[in-house]
mmCIF file of C-alpha atoms in Angstrom:
data_model
loop_
_atom_site.group_PDB
_atom_site.id
_atom_site.type_symbol
_atom_site.label_atom_id
_atom_site.label_comp_id
_atom_site.label_asym_id
_atom_site.label_seq_id
_atom_site.Cartn_x
_atom_site.Cartn_y
_atom_site.Cartn_z
ATOM 1 C CA UNK A 1 -19.182 6.046 3.893
ATOM 2 C CA UNK A 2 -17.265 4.450 6.426
ATOM 3 C CA UNK A 3 -13.618 3.491 5.092
ATOM 4 C CA UNK A 4 -10.859 0.629 6.757
ATOM 5 C CA UNK A 5 -10.902 0.941 10.115
ATOM 6 C CA UNK A 6 -8.399 -1.127 12.482
ATOM 7 C CA UNK A 7 -7.537 -1.961 15.791
ATOM 8 C CA UNK A 8 -6.495 -1.528 18.257
ATOM 9 C CA UNK A 9 -4.011 1.866 17.291
ATOM 10 C CA UNK A 10 -1.256 1.219 19.228
ATOM 11 C CA UNK A 11 0.018 -2.418 20.757
ATOM 12 C CA UNK A 12 3.042 -3.531 23.265
ATOM 13 C CA UNK A 13 4.111 -6.747 23.205
ATOM 14 C CA UNK A 14 7.074 -8.739 24.424
ATOM 15 C CA UNK A 15 9.213 -11.260 22.777
ATOM 16 C CA UNK A 16 6.874 -14.569 22.603
ATOM 17 C CA UNK A 17 3.763 -13.576 23.266
ATOM 18 C CA UNK A 18 0.660 -13.665 20.543
ATOM 19 C CA UNK A 19 -1.241 -10.276 19.271
ATOM 20 C CA UNK A 20 -4.181 -10.125 17.334
ATOM 21 C CA UNK A 21 -4.327 -7.449 15.602
ATOM 22 C CA UNK A 22 -8.468 -6.537 13.819
ATOM 23 C CA UNK A 23 -9.613 -4.647 10.573
ATOM 24 C CA UNK A 24 -12.658 -3.458 8.992
ATOM 25 C CA UNK A 25 -13.380 -3.729 5.443
ATOM 26 C CA UNK A 26 -14.224 -0.017 3.149
ATOM 27 C CA UNK A 27 -18.084 -0.576 3.146
ATOM 28 C CA UNK A 28 -19.045 -2.617 0.020
ATOM 29 C CA UNK A 29 -15.414 -4.181 -0.119
ATOM 30 C CA UNK A 30 -15.015 -8.286 0.010
ATOM 31 C CA UNK A 31 -11.038 -8.329 0.080
ATOM 32 C CA UNK A 32 -8.986 -7.596 2.680
ATOM 33 C CA UNK A 33 -5.254 -7.616 2.528
ATOM 34 C CA UNK A 34 -2.547 -7.299 5.194
ATOM 35 C CA UNK A 35 1.075 -5.535 5.320
ATOM 36 C CA UNK A 36 3.655 -5.338 7.319
ATOM 37 C CA UNK A 37 5.718 -1.622 7.009
ATOM 38 C CA UNK A 38 9.064 -1.410 9.310
ATOM 39 C CA UNK A 39 10.386 1.890 9.808
ATOM 40 C CA UNK A 40 11.283 3.724 6.618
ATOM 41 C CA UNK A 41 10.611 1.203 4.374
ATOM 42 C CA UNK A 42 7.545 0.296 2.282
ATOM 43 C CA UNK A 43 4.743 -2.216 3.291
ATOM 44 C CA UNK A 44 5.427 -5.445 2.833
ATOM 45 C CA UNK A 45 2.131 -7.777 1.450
ATOM 46 C CA UNK A 46 2.047 -10.336 4.145
ATOM 47 C CA UNK A 47 -1.389 -12.138 2.612
ATOM 48 C CA UNK A 48 -4.920 -11.667 1.794
ATOM 49 C CA UNK A 49 -8.344 -12.767 2.574
ATOM 50 C CA UNK A 50 -11.332 -13.423 0.001
ATOM 51 C CA UNK A 51 -14.510 -15.448 0.903
ATOM 52 C CA UNK A 52 -12.968 -16.666 3.975
ATOM 53 C CA UNK A 53 -9.708 -18.239 2.292
ATOM 54 C CA UNK A 54 -6.304 -16.678 1.963
ATOM 55 C CA UNK A 55 -6.308 -16.635 -1.493
ATOM 56 C CA UNK A 56 -2.360 -15.425 -1.486
ATOM 57 C CA UNK A 57 0.823 -14.864 0.821
ATOM 58 C CA UNK A 58 3.857 -12.983 1.200
ATOM 59 C CA UNK A 59 7.081 -13.854 1.887
ATOM 60 C CA UNK A 60 5.903 -14.013 5.266
ATOM 61 C CA UNK A 61 7.022 -17.477 8.006
ATOM 62 C CA UNK A 62 3.701 -19.801 9.922
ATOM 63 C CA UNK A 63 3.342 -18.062 12.321
ATOM 64 C CA UNK A 64 1.146 -15.105 10.507
ATOM 65 C CA UNK A 65 -2.080 -15.980 10.178
ATOM 66 C CA UNK A 66 -5.540 -14.422 9.309
ATOM 67 C CA UNK A 67 -8.565 -15.487 9.187
ATOM 68 C CA UNK A 68 -11.613 -13.425 7.804
ATOM 69 C CA UNK A 69 -15.127 -13.406 8.512
ATOM 70 C CA UNK A 70 -18.704 -13.740 6.704
ATOM 71 C CA UNK A 71 -18.999 -10.007 7.482
ATOM 72 C CA UNK A 72 -15.602 -9.211 5.337
ATOM 73 C CA UNK A 73 -13.770 -8.334 8.039
ATOM 74 C CA UNK A 74 -10.831 -10.167 9.041
ATOM 75 C CA UNK A 75 -7.905 -10.495 11.797
ATOM 76 C CA UNK A 76 -4.125 -11.076 11.589
ATOM 77 C CA UNK A 77 -2.383 -13.157 14.520
ATOM 78 C CA UNK A 78 1.424 -13.276 15.147
ATOM 79 C CA UNK A 79 2.392 -15.998 17.417
ATOM 80 C CA UNK A 80 5.906 -15.918 18.453
ATOM 81 C CA UNK A 81 6.831 -12.319 18.314
ATOM 82 C CA UNK A 82 10.427 -11.403 18.012
ATOM 83 C CA UNK A 83 11.692 -8.120 18.003
ATOM 84 C CA UNK A 84 11.536 -7.789 14.089
ATOM 85 C CA UNK A 85 7.928 -7.758 14.230
ATOM 86 C CA UNK A 86 8.207 -4.664 16.153
ATOM 87 C CA UNK A 87 6.623 -2.560 12.764
ATOM 88 C CA UNK A 88 3.107 -0.742 11.261
ATOM 89 C CA UNK A 89 1.042 -2.980 10.167
ATOM 90 C CA UNK A 90 -1.506 -2.084 7.442
ATOM 91 C CA UNK A 91 -5.070 -3.648 6.463
ATOM 92 C CA UNK A 92 -6.068 -2.564 2.904
ATOM 93 C CA UNK A 93 -9.327 -3.497 1.312
ATOM 94 C CA UNK A 94 -10.760 -4.206 -2.673
ATOM 95 C CA UNK A 95 -13.710 -5.586 -4.066
ATOM 96 C CA UNK A 96 -12.532 -8.774 -6.005
ATOM 97 C CA UNK A 97 -14.614 -8.532 -8.768
ATOM 98 C CA UNK A 98 -13.760 -4.614 -9.943
ATOM 99 C CA UNK A 99 -13.354 -3.803 -13.304
ATOM 100 C CA UNK A 100 -9.522 -2.061 -13.847
ATOM 101 C CA UNK A 101 -7.286 -1.825 -11.051
ATOM 102 C CA UNK A 102 -8.884 -3.261 -8.009
ATOM 103 C CA UNK A 103 -7.517 -0.300 -6.199
ATOM 104 C CA UNK A 104 -6.648 -1.068 -2.312
ATOM 105 C CA UNK A 105 -7.815 1.374 0.486
ATOM 106 C CA UNK A 106 -5.807 1.150 3.577
ATOM 107 C CA UNK A 107 -6.665 1.405 7.455
ATOM 108 C CA UNK A 108 -4.513 4.202 9.633
ATOM 109 C CA UNK A 109 -3.110 0.765 10.899
ATOM 110 C CA UNK A 110 -1.635 -0.710 14.269
ATOM 111 C CA UNK A 111 1.597 0.314 15.173
ATOM 112 C CA UNK A 112 3.104 -2.919 17.596
ATOM 113 C CA UNK A 113 6.670 -2.903 19.452
ATOM 114 C CA UNK A 114 7.954 -5.845 20.562
ATOM 115 C CA UNK A 115 10.205 -5.675 23.504
ATOM 116 C CA UNK B 1 9.020 -10.775 -8.472
ATOM 117 C CA UNK B 2 8.687 -7.222 -9.305
ATOM 118 C CA UNK B 3 10.556 -4.799 -8.118
ATOM 119 C CA UNK B 4 9.809 -1.192 -7.571
ATOM 120 C CA UNK B 5 12.512 1.633 -7.364
ATOM 121 C CA UNK B 6 12.367 5.186 -6.278
ATOM 122 C CA UNK B 7 15.350 6.208 -5.829
ATOM 123 C CA UNK B 8 14.975 10.117 -4.003
ATOM 124 C CA UNK B 9 14.790 9.411 -0.236
ATOM 125 C CA UNK B 10 14.103 12.933 0.156
ATOM 126 C CA UNK B 11 13.016 16.044 -2.157
ATOM 127 C CA UNK B 12 12.054 19.155 -1.357
ATOM 128 C CA UNK B 13 9.987 22.034 -2.916
ATOM 129 C CA UNK B 14 8.882 25.463 -2.806
ATOM 130 C CA UNK B 15 5.099 26.157 -2.383
ATOM 131 C CA UNK B 16 3.409 26.707 -5.556
ATOM 132 C CA UNK B 17 6.220 24.997 -6.800
ATOM 133 C CA UNK B 18 5.765 21.943 -9.207
ATOM 134 C CA UNK B 19 7.946 19.018 -8.056
ATOM 135 C CA UNK B 20 8.628 15.763 -9.941
ATOM 136 C CA UNK B 21 8.972 12.331 -8.323
ATOM 137 C CA UNK B 22 10.748 9.054 -9.660
ATOM 138 C CA UNK B 23 9.686 5.554 -9.873
ATOM 139 C CA UNK B 24 10.921 3.047 -12.360
ATOM 140 C CA UNK B 25 10.072 -1.028 -11.701
ATOM 141 C CA UNK B 26 10.706 -4.133 -12.985
ATOM 142 C CA UNK B 27 8.305 -6.638 -14.632
ATOM 143 C CA UNK B 28 7.839 -8.815 -17.718
ATOM 144 C CA UNK B 29 4.658 -8.612 -18.070
ATOM 145 C CA UNK B 30 2.736 -6.494 -20.754
ATOM 146 C CA UNK B 31 -0.675 -5.988 -18.366
ATOM 147 C CA UNK B 32 -0.416 -4.327 -15.001
ATOM 148 C CA UNK B 33 -1.360 -1.267 -12.368
ATOM 149 C CA UNK B 34 1.009 1.578 -11.449
ATOM 150 C CA UNK B 35 0.235 3.384 -8.407
ATOM 151 C CA UNK B 36 1.226 6.540 -6.713
ATOM 152 C CA UNK B 37 -0.145 6.779 -2.767
ATOM 153 C CA UNK B 38 0.095 9.359 0.225
ATOM 154 C CA UNK B 39 1.385 8.661 3.627
ATOM 155 C CA UNK B 40 1.312 11.889 5.925
ATOM 156 C CA UNK B 41 2.530 11.990 9.709
ATOM 157 C CA UNK B 42 -0.974 10.624 10.177
ATOM 158 C CA UNK B 43 0.140 6.918 8.848
ATOM 159 C CA UNK B 44 -2.791 6.698 6.775
ATOM 160 C CA UNK B 45 -2.190 5.603 3.427
ATOM 161 C CA UNK B 46 -3.943 7.812 0.589
ATOM 162 C CA UNK B 47 -4.279 6.393 -2.601
ATOM 163 C CA UNK B 48 -3.000 9.816 -5.055
ATOM 164 C CA UNK B 49 -3.374 8.466 -8.671
ATOM 165 C CA UNK B 50 -3.693 5.132 -10.742
ATOM 166 C CA UNK B 51 -2.043 3.829 -14.048
ATOM 167 C CA UNK B 52 -3.688 1.040 -16.136
ATOM 168 C CA UNK B 53 -0.695 0.143 -18.553
ATOM 169 C CA UNK B 54 -2.232 -0.526 -21.045
ATOM 170 C CA UNK B 55 -3.230 3.363 -21.642
ATOM 171 C CA UNK B 56 -0.943 5.032 -23.297
ATOM 172 C CA UNK B 57 -2.822 8.610 -21.552
ATOM 173 C CA UNK B 58 -1.564 10.025 -18.405
ATOM 174 C CA UNK B 59 -3.670 9.786 -15.987
ATOM 175 C CA UNK B 60 -4.805 13.485 -14.374
ATOM 176 C CA UNK B 61 -6.463 14.253 -10.685
ATOM 177 C CA UNK B 62 -6.176 18.118 -10.263
ATOM 178 C CA UNK B 63 -2.930 18.795 -9.498
ATOM 179 C CA UNK B 64 -1.081 15.502 -9.974
ATOM 180 C CA UNK B 65 -0.504 13.966 -12.973
ATOM 181 C CA UNK B 66 2.163 11.279 -14.042
ATOM 182 C CA UNK B 67 4.284 10.604 -16.446
ATOM 183 C CA UNK B 68 4.232 6.885 -17.359
ATOM 184 C CA UNK B 69 6.708 5.492 -20.269
ATOM 185 C CA UNK B 70 6.236 1.800 -20.623
ATOM 186 C CA UNK B 71 8.851 0.938 -22.770
ATOM 187 C CA UNK B 72 11.679 2.576 -20.264
ATOM 188 C CA UNK B 73 9.555 0.885 -17.124
ATOM 189 C CA UNK B 74 9.205 4.458 -15.499
ATOM 190 C CA UNK B 75 6.209 5.861 -13.743
ATOM 191 C CA UNK B 76 6.892 9.722 -12.109
ATOM 192 C CA UNK B 77 4.418 11.697 -10.221
ATOM 193 C CA UNK B 78 4.311 15.202 -10.931
ATOM 194 C CA UNK B 79 2.957 17.700 -8.434
ATOM 195 C CA UNK B 80 1.888 21.065 -9.370
ATOM 196 C CA UNK B 81 1.115 24.125 -7.716
ATOM 197 C CA UNK B 82 2.278 22.340 -4.209
ATOM 198 C CA UNK B 83 0.754 23.197 -1.091
ATOM 199 C CA UNK B 84 1.711 22.419 2.634
ATOM 200 C CA UNK B 85 -0.888 19.569 2.655
ATOM 201 C CA UNK B 86 1.456 17.666 -0.084
ATOM 202 C CA UNK B 87 4.144 17.195 2.581
ATOM 203 C CA UNK B 88 3.936 13.483 3.264
ATOM 204 C CA UNK B 89 5.915 9.795 1.935
ATOM 205 C CA UNK B 90 5.270 9.282 -1.301
ATOM 206 C CA UNK B 91 4.687 5.288 -2.344
ATOM 207 C CA UNK B 92 5.205 3.926 -5.712
ATOM 208 C CA UNK B 93 2.942 0.669 -6.330
ATOM 209 C CA UNK B 94 2.389 -1.669 -9.033
ATOM 210 C CA UNK B 95 -0.106 -4.657 -9.281
ATOM 211 C CA UNK B 96 0.095 -7.421 -12.104
ATOM 212 C CA UNK B 97 -3.074 -7.323 -13.879
ATOM 213 C CA UNK B 98 -2.345 -11.306 -14.125
ATOM 214 C CA UNK B 99 -0.749 -13.120 -11.211
ATOM 215 C CA UNK B 100 -2.455 -11.684 -8.446
ATOM 216 C CA UNK B 101 -3.440 -9.048 -6.312
ATOM 217 C CA UNK B 102 -0.462 -8.123 -4.058
ATOM 218 C CA UNK B 103 0.771 -4.820 -4.501
ATOM 219 C CA UNK B 104 4.777 -4.378 -4.494
ATOM 220 C CA UNK B 105 5.614 -1.297 -2.845
ATOM 221 C CA UNK B 106 8.710 1.046 -3.756
ATOM 222 C CA UNK B 107 10.646 2.507 -0.164
ATOM 223 C CA UNK B 108 9.395 6.062 -0.946
ATOM 224 C CA UNK B 109 9.748 9.488 -1.115
ATOM 225 C CA UNK B 110 9.669 12.011 2.171
ATOM 226 C CA UNK B 111 8.369 15.169 0.089
ATOM 227 C CA UNK B 112 8.913 18.371 2.470
ATOM 228 C CA UNK B 113 7.389 21.449 1.166
ATOM 229 C CA UNK B 114 8.691 24.863 2.047
ATOM 230 C CA UNK B 115 6.964 27.366 2.820
#
């Protein structure tokens, strides 16, 4: 059973550039959430995609955008990168119509460094 | 927004001993879900245990159990017979049953297991 996968594992960019991160959900899942985890902090919710639409958004600027494809995979795009965008970006998948907790399963993350 | 507080940035335990990690949360909602995730140095977040707020019985998964005190808004994790592989960051997380699928995370507790 394939778990959540993310690519790339590491990325180095310079200020002002744009970056795209990719995520494939766990087999059978249809919902993808993205989180930003700064060093020494807990993950912060960016947004969630379901049925190719942004379903919910956290307190992140419009520079952060996303997309979900018909196969449920997802991309996170960040424009006009700032030094403060350096973080571990986590993707989590879940099943929208699951009973109970709607547990999210996480990928290994993409470490983004902005210089 | 809901807040999750983990007041112990670091904890240590002797191998084979028991340790309890604390978590409190702030919410006005009556139904929600609580989770403990483990993030080893390899950085992939792994679900440890989850609890539905409407269930009075504390959840248990092998050596891991929780002490859920709804009135006190407390959700501690007990690890019995600690093993070297338990060393990791542990995050407590909250999800509303009503207002969406966003997970709110605490700042984490770094657990060291001493041989």
